[in-house]
Coordinates of C-alpha atoms and ligand atoms in Angstrom, one line a residue:
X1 CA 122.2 221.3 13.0
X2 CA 124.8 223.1 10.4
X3 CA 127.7 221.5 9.1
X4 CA 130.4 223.5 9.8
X5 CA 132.0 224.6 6.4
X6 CA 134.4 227.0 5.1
X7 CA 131.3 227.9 2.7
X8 CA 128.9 228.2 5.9
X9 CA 131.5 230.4 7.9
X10 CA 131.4 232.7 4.6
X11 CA 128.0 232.8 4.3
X12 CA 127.2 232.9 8.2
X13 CA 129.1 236.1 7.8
X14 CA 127.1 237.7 5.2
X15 CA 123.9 236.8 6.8
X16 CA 125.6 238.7 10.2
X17 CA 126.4 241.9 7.9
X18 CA 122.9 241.9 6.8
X19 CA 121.0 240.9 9.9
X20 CA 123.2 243.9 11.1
X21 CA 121.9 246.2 9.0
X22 CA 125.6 247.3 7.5
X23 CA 123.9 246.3 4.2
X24 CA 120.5 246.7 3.2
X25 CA 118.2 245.1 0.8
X26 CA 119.6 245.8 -2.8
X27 CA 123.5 246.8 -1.2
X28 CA 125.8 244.9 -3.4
X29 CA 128.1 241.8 -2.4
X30 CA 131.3 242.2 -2.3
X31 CA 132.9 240.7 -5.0
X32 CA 134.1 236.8 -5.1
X33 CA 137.5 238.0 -5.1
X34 CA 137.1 240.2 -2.3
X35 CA 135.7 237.9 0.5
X36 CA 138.2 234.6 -1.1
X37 CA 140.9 237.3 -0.2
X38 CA 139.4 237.8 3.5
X39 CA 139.0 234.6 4.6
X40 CA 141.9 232.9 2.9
X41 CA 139.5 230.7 0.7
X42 CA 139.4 229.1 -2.6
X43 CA 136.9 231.3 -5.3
X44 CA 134.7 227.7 -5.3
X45 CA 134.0 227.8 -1.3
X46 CA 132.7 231.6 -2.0
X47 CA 130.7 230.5 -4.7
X48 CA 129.2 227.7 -2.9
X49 CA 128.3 230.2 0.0
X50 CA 126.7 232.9 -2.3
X51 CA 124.5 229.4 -4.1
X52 CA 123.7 228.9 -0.4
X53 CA 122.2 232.2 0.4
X54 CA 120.6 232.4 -3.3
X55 CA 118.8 229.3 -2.4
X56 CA 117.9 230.9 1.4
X57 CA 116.5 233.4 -0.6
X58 CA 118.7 236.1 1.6
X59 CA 120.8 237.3 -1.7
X60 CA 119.9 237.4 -5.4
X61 CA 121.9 237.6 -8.8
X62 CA 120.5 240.8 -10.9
X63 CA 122.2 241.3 -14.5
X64 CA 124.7 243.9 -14.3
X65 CA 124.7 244.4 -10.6
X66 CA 126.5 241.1 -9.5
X67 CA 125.3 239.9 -6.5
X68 CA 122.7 241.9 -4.2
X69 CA 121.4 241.5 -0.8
X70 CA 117.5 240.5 -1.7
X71 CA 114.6 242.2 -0.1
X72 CA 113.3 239.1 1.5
X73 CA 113.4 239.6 5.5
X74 CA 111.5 236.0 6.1
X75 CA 113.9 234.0 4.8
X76 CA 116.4 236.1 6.9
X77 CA 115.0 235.8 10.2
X78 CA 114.3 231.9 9.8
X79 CA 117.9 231.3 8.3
X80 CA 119.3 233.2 11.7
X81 CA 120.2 231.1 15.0
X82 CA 117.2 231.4 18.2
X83 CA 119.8 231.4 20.7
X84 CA 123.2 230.5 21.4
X85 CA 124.7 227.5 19.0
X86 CA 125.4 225.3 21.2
X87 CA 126.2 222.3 19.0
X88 CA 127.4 223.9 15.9
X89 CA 129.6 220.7 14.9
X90 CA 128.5 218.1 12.0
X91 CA 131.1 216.8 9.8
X92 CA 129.8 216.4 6.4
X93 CA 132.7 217.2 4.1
X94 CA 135.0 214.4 3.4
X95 CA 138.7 215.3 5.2
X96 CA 136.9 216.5 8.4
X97 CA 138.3 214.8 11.5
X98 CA 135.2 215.0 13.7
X99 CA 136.1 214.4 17.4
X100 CA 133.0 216.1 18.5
X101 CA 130.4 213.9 17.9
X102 CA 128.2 212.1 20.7
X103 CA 127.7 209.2 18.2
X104 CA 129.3 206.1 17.5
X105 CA 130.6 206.0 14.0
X106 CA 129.6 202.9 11.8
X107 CA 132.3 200.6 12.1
X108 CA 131.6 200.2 15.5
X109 CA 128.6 198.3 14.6
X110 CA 128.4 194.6 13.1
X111 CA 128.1 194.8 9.4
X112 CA 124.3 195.0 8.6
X113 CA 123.4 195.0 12.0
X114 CA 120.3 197.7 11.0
X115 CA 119.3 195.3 7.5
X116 CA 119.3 191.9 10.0
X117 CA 116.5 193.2 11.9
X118 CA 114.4 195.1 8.9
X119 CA 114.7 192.1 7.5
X120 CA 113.1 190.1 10.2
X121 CA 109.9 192.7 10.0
X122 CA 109.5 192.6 6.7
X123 CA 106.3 190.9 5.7
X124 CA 104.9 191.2 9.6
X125 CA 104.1 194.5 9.1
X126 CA 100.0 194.9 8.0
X127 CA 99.4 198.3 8.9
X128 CA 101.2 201.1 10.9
X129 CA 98.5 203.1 12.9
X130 CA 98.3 205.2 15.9
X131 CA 100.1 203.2 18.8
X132 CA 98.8 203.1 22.7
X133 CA 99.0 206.1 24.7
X134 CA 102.2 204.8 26.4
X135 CA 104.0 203.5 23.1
X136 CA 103.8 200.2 21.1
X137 CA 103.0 197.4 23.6
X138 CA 105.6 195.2 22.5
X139 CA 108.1 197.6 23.1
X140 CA 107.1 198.8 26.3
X141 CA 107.4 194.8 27.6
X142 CA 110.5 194.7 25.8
X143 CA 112.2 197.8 27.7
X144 CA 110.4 196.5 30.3
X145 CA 112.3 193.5 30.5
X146 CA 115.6 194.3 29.5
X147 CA 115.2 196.9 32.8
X148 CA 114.4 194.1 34.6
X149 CA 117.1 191.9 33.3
X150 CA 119.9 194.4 33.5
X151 CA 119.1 194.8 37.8
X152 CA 116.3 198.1 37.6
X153 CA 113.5 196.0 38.1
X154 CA 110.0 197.7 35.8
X155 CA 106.5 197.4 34.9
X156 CA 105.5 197.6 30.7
X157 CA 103.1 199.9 32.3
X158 CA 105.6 202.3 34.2
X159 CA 107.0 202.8 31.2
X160 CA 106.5 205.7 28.3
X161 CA 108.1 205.6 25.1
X162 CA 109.7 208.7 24.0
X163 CA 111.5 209.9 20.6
X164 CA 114.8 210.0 22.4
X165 CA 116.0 210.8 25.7
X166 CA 116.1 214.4 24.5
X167 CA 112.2 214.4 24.0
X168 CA 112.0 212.8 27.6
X169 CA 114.2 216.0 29.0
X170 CA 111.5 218.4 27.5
X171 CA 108.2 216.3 28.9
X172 CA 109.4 216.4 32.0
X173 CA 110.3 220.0 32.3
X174 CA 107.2 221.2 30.6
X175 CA 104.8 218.7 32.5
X176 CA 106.4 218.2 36.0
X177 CA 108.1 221.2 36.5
X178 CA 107.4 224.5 37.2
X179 CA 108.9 228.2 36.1
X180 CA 111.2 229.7 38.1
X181 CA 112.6 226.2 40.2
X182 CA 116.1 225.7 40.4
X183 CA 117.3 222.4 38.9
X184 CA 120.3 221.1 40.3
X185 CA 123.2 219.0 37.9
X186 CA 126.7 218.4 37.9
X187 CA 128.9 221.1 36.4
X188 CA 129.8 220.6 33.7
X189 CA 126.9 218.8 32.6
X190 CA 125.1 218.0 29.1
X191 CA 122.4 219.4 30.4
X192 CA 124.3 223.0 29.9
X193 CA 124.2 222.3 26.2
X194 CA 120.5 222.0 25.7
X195 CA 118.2 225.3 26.3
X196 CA 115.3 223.0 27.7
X197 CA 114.8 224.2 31.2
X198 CA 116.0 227.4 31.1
X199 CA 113.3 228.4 28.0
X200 CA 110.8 227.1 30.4
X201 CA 112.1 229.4 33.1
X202 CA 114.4 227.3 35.0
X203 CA 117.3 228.1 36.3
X204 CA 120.5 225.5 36.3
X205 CA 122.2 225.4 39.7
X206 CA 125.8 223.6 38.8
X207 CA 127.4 221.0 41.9
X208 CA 130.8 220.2 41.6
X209 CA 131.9 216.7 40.4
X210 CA 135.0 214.7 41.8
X211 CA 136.1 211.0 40.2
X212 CA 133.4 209.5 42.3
X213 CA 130.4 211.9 41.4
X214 CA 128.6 214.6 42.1
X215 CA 129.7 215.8 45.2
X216 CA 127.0 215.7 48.3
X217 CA 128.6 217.7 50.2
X218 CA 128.2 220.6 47.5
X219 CA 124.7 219.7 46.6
X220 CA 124.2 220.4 50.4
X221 CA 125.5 223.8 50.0
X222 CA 124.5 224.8 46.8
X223 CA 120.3 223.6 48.0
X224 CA 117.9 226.2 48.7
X225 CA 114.8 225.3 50.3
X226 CA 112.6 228.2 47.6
X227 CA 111.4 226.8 44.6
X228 CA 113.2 223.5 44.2
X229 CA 113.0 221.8 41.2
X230 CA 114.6 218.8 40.3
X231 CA 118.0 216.9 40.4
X232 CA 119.7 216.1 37.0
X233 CA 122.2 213.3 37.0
X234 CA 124.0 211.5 34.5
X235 CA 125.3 208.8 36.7
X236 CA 127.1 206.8 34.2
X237 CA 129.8 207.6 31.8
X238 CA 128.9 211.4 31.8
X239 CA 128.7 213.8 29.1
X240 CA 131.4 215.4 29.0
X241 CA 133.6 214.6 31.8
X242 CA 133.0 210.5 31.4
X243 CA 132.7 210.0 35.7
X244 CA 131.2 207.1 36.6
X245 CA 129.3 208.0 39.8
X246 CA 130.4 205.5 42.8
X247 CA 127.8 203.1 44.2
X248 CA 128.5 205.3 47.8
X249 CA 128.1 208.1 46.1
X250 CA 124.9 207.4 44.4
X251 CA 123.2 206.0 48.0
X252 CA 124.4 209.4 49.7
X253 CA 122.8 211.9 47.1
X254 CA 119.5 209.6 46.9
X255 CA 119.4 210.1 50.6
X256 CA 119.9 213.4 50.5
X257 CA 117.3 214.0 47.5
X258 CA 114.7 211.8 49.8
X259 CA 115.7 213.8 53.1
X260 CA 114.9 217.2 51.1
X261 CA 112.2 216.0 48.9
X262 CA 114.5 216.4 45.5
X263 CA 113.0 214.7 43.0
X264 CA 115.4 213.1 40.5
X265 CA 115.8 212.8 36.6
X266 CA 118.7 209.8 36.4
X267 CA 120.0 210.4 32.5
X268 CA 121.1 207.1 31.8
X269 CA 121.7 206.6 28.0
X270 CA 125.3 205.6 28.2
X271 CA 125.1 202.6 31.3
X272 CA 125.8 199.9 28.5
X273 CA 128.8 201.2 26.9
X274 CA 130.7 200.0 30.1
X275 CA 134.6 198.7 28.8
X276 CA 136.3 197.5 32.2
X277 CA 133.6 196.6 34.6
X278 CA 129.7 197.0 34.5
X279 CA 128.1 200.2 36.1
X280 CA 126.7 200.2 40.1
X281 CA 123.0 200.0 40.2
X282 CA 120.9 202.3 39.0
X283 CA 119.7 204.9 41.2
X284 CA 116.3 203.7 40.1
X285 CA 116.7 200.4 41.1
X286 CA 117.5 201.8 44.8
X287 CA 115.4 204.7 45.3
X288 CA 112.8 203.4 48.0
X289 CA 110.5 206.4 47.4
X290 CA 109.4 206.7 44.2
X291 CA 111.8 210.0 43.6
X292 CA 113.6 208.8 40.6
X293 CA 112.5 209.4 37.0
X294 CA 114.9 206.7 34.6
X295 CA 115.5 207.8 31.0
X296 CA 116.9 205.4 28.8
X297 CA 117.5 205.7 25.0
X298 CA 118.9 203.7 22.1
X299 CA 121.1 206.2 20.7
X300 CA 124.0 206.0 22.0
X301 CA 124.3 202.3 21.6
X302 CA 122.2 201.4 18.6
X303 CA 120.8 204.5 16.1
X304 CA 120.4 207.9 17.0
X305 CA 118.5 208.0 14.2
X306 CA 115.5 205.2 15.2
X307 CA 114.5 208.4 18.0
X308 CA 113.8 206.0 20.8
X309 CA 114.0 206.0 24.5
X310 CA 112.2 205.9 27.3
X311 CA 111.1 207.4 30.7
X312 CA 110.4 204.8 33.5
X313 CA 108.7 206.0 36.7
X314 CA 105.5 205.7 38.9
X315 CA 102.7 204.8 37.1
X316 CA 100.6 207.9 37.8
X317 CA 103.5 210.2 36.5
X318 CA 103.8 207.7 33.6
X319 CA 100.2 208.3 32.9
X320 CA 100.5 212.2 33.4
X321 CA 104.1 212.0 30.7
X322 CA 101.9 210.5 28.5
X323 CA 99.1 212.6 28.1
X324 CA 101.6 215.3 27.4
X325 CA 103.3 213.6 24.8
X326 CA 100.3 212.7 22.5
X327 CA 99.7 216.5 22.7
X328 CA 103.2 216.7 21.3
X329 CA 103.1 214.3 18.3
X330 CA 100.6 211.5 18.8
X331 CA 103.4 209.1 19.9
X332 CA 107.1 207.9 18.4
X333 CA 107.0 206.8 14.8
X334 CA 105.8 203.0 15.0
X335 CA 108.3 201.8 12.7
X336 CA 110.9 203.2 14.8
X337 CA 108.7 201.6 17.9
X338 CA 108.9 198.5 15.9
X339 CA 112.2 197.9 15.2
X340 CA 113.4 199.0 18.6
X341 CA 111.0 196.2 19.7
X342 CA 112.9 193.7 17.5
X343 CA 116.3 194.8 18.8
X344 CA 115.3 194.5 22.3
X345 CA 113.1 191.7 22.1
X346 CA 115.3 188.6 22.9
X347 CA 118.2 189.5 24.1
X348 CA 119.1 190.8 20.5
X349 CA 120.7 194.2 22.0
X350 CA 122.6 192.5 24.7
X351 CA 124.4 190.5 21.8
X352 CA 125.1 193.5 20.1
X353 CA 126.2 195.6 23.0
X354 CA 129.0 192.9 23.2
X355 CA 130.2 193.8 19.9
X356 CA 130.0 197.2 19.9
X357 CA 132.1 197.1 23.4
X358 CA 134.9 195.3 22.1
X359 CA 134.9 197.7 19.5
X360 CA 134.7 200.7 21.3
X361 CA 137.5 199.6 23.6
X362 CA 139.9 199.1 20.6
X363 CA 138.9 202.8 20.2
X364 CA 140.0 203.8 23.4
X365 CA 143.4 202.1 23.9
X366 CA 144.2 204.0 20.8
X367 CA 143.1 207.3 21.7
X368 CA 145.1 206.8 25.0
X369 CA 148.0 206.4 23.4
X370 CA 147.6 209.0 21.3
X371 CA 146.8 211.2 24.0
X372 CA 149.9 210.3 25.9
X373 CA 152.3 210.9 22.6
X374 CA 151.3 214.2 22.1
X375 CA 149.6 215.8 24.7
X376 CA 150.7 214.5 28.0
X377 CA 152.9 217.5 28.2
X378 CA 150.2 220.5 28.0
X379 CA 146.8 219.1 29.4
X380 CA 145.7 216.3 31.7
X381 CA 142.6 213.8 31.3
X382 CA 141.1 210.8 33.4
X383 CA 140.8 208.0 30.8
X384 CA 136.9 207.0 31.2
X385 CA 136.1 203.3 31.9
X386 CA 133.4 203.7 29.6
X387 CA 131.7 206.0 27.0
X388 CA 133.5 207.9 24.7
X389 CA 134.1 211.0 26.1
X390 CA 137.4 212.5 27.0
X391 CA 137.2 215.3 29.2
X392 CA 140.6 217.6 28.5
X393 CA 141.8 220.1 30.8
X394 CA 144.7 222.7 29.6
X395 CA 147.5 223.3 32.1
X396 CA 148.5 226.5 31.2
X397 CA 146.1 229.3 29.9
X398 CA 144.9 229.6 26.8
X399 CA 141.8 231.0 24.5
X400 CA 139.5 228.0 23.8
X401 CA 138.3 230.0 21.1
X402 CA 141.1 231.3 19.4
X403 CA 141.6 227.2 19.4
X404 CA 138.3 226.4 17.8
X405 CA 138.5 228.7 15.0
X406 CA 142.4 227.5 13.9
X407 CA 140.7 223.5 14.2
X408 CA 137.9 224.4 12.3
X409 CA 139.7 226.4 9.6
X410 CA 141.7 222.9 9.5
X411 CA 139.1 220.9 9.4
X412 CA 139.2 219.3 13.2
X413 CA 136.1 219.5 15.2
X414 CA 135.6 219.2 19.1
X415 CA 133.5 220.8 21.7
X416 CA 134.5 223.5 23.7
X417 CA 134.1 223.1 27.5
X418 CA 131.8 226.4 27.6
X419 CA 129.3 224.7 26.0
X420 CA 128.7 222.3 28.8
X421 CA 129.2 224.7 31.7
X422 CA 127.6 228.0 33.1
X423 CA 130.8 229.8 32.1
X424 CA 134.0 230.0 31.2
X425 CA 136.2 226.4 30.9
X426 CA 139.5 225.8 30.2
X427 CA 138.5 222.3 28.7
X428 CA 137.4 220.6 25.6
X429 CA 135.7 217.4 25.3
X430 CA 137.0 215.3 22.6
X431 CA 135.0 212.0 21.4
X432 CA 136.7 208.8 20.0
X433 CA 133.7 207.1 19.2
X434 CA 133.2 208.6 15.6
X435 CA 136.6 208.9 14.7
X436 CA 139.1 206.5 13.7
X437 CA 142.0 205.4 15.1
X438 CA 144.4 206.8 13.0
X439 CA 142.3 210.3 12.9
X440 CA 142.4 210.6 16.5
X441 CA 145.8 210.5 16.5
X442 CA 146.1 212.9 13.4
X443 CA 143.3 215.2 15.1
X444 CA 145.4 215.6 18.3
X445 CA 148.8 216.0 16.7
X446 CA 147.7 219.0 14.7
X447 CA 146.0 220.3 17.5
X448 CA 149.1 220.2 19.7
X449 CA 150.7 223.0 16.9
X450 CA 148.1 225.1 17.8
X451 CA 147.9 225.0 21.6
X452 CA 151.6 225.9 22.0
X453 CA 151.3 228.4 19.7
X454 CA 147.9 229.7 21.6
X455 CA 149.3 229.5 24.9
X456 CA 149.6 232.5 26.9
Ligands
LIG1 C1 123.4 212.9 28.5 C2 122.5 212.9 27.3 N1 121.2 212.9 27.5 C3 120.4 212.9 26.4 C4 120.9 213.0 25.1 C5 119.9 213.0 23.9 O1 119.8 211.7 23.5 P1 118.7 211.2 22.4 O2 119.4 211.0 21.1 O3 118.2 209.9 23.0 O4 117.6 212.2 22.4 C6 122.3 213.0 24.9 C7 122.8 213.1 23.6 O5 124.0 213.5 23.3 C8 123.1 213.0 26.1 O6 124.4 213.0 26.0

């Protein structure tokens, strides 16, 4: 993923130009001047985007010409989007106010929570081969466990160790599934914001959600007996809207998914960052028919980066998963495998989740009040009772997009609604988990400026 920049809007622009064919290979740049003039930028930013593109390869420096467009239509192509950005946000400059991110920012964390346990596996570790077929034993006991502990009761050998839950997503849909099924999700849904099943000639079939859920009774009419797929739920704390789907609720749609022969992928990375009260049951733990495919993942409450989670499920579909993934890549890095197995190991995570709670709740008193100061007025939110997203819905119309490019001129990143929906959304999904406190509040207050301003 890009960082969006002022330099990367610049030089996203020339690459558009180009890719366009408005200037060919040798045409000349305009001048610094020139495009610090259009987009209301300092000379430095368009300097940095032209240093970009030189190093892409996609422009070139030639004495006495200034800058031209090079003749180099590889580096073009691979420097140009596949499809539809869907996640275009990273913060890297300093000053960026990043209420976008699906990740917890540090300070959530206990200090050297990541160094405690490298520490501990320093000097176990003799050699780091090829792991089992189903991931590093250890860690699939571990996960095992910790399911077992936390009410979804799980074999080490119903269990496949994937590099994140995203990795899980795309072994299902290319093993299980076939082109051309429907799978059914809540709209909005994460799910919208990922091109997995739809490049594998799926087709997403949105339900509408209410506080309690995905609503049954729309499932019912949205279900078509051709070419069903799958079910996609993100029971707990769901991304973006932050519903917690009701214990009735979840016994209703497993009912219905048994009664129609629905299988079901239960998305359940964020069930531990509960703040008031712990989550219902898993759907997993009270499917009596073997229709429910778990997938859990550390990244939400422990390191993105460590690229671990896991799919739990019958043992012959656990087999089949698994066959598929040492296609893909041999298995998840061991190291990763290994720490993961420290962290989960004895009862290591659950003491850590307890931090990182407290933490996160801080978090979200804050951003309610923040919320309330200055937005109360213009748009309307359900405070989640866990997670950390904020699902914001506009009262009055206004263009999303008009409202993205003024945040990100300014420096203030969030996601627009569209992203996680099959159209058009008058909502953003604002995270308080990376920003601060104090940020939050800065974020939204700027933002307000705008939205009058925008409103139609
Ligand atoms: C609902 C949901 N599922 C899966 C993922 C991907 O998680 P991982 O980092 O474990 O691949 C995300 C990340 O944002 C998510 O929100």
């Amino acid at each position: 993923m890009k960082p969006v920049t002022k330099s990367n809007i610049v030089a996203d622009w020339i690459k558009e130009q180009i890719r366009a064919g408005k200037w060919a290979p040798g045409a000349k740049i305009p001048s610094q001047r020139v495009l610090a003039d259009e987009f209301s930028v300092n000379r430095s930013t368009v300097i940095a985007a032209l240093e970009q593109l030189k190093t892409d390869g996609i422009v070139e420096a030639v004495m006495g010409k200034g800058t031209i467009v090079a003749n180099d239509t590889w580096s073009l192509l691979a420097s140009l989007p596949r499809q539809k950005e869907t996640h275009p946000l990273q913060s890297t400059e300093s000053g960026i106010i990043d209420l976008s991110k699906g990740e917890l920012a540090e300070d959530v964390f206990p200090d050297g929570y990541l160094n405690d346990v490298l520490g501990r596996l320093s000097g176990k570790i003799q050699s780091l081969g090829y792991e089992e077929r189903g991931g590093y034993e250890p860690l699939r006991e571990a996960v095992a466990g910790y399911m077992t502990r936390q009410g979804t009761p799980v074999s080490p050998s119903s269990i496949l160790i994937v590099s994140g839950a995203m990795q899980g997503l795309q072994l299902i849909a290319s093993g299980l599934l076939e082109r051309g099924s429907s799978i059914y999700l809540e709209e909005p849904s994460y799910l919208y914001s990922i091109h997995t099943f739809q490049s594998l000639g799926m087709s997403l079939a949105g339900v509408e959600m209410d506080e309690e859920g995905l609503i049954t009774s729309d499932l019912q009419a949205k279900w078509k007996t051709e070419q069903p797929g799958a079910l996609y739920t993100i029971p707990c704390f769901h991304n973006p809207t932050g519903v917690m789907m009701s214990e009735s609720r979840r016994k209703e749609i497993l009912s219905f998914c048994a009664a129609h022969r629905l299988p079901i992928i239960e998305d359940d990375i964020y069930r531990e960052l509960w703040l008031d009260s712990a989550p219902p049951p898993s759907l997993k733990s009270m499917d009596t028919h073997g229709n429910v495919l778990y997938i859990g993942s550390l990244s939400k409450t422990l390191s993105p980066g460590l690229r671990i989670g896991w799919i739990a499920g019958a043992e012959p579909v656990i087999e089949r998963l698994s066959d598929l993934k040492m296609q893909a890549d041999y298995g998840t890095s061991s190291l990763s495998q290994r720490v993961a197995a420290e962290w989960l190991g004895e009862g290591l995570y659950e003491h850590h989740l307890e931090y990182v709670r407290k933490a996160l709740l801080k978090r979200r008193t804050s951003a309610q009040s923040s919320l309330e100061r200055h937005l109360s007025d213009i748009a309307e939110w359900r405070i989640p009772n866990g997670g950390f997203f904020i699902w914001l819905r506009f009262k009055m119309d206004i263009s999303i997009k008009d409202l993205y490019a003024e945040a990100v001129n300014e420096g203030i990143l969030f996601h627009p609604g569209s992203i996680y929906t099959g159209g058009a959304s008058r909502s953003i999904r604002l995270s308080y988990g990376y920003a601060g406190a104090a940020q939050f509040e800065e974020g939204i207050k700027r933002m307000k400026k705008w939205i009058i301003a925008l409103a139609k």
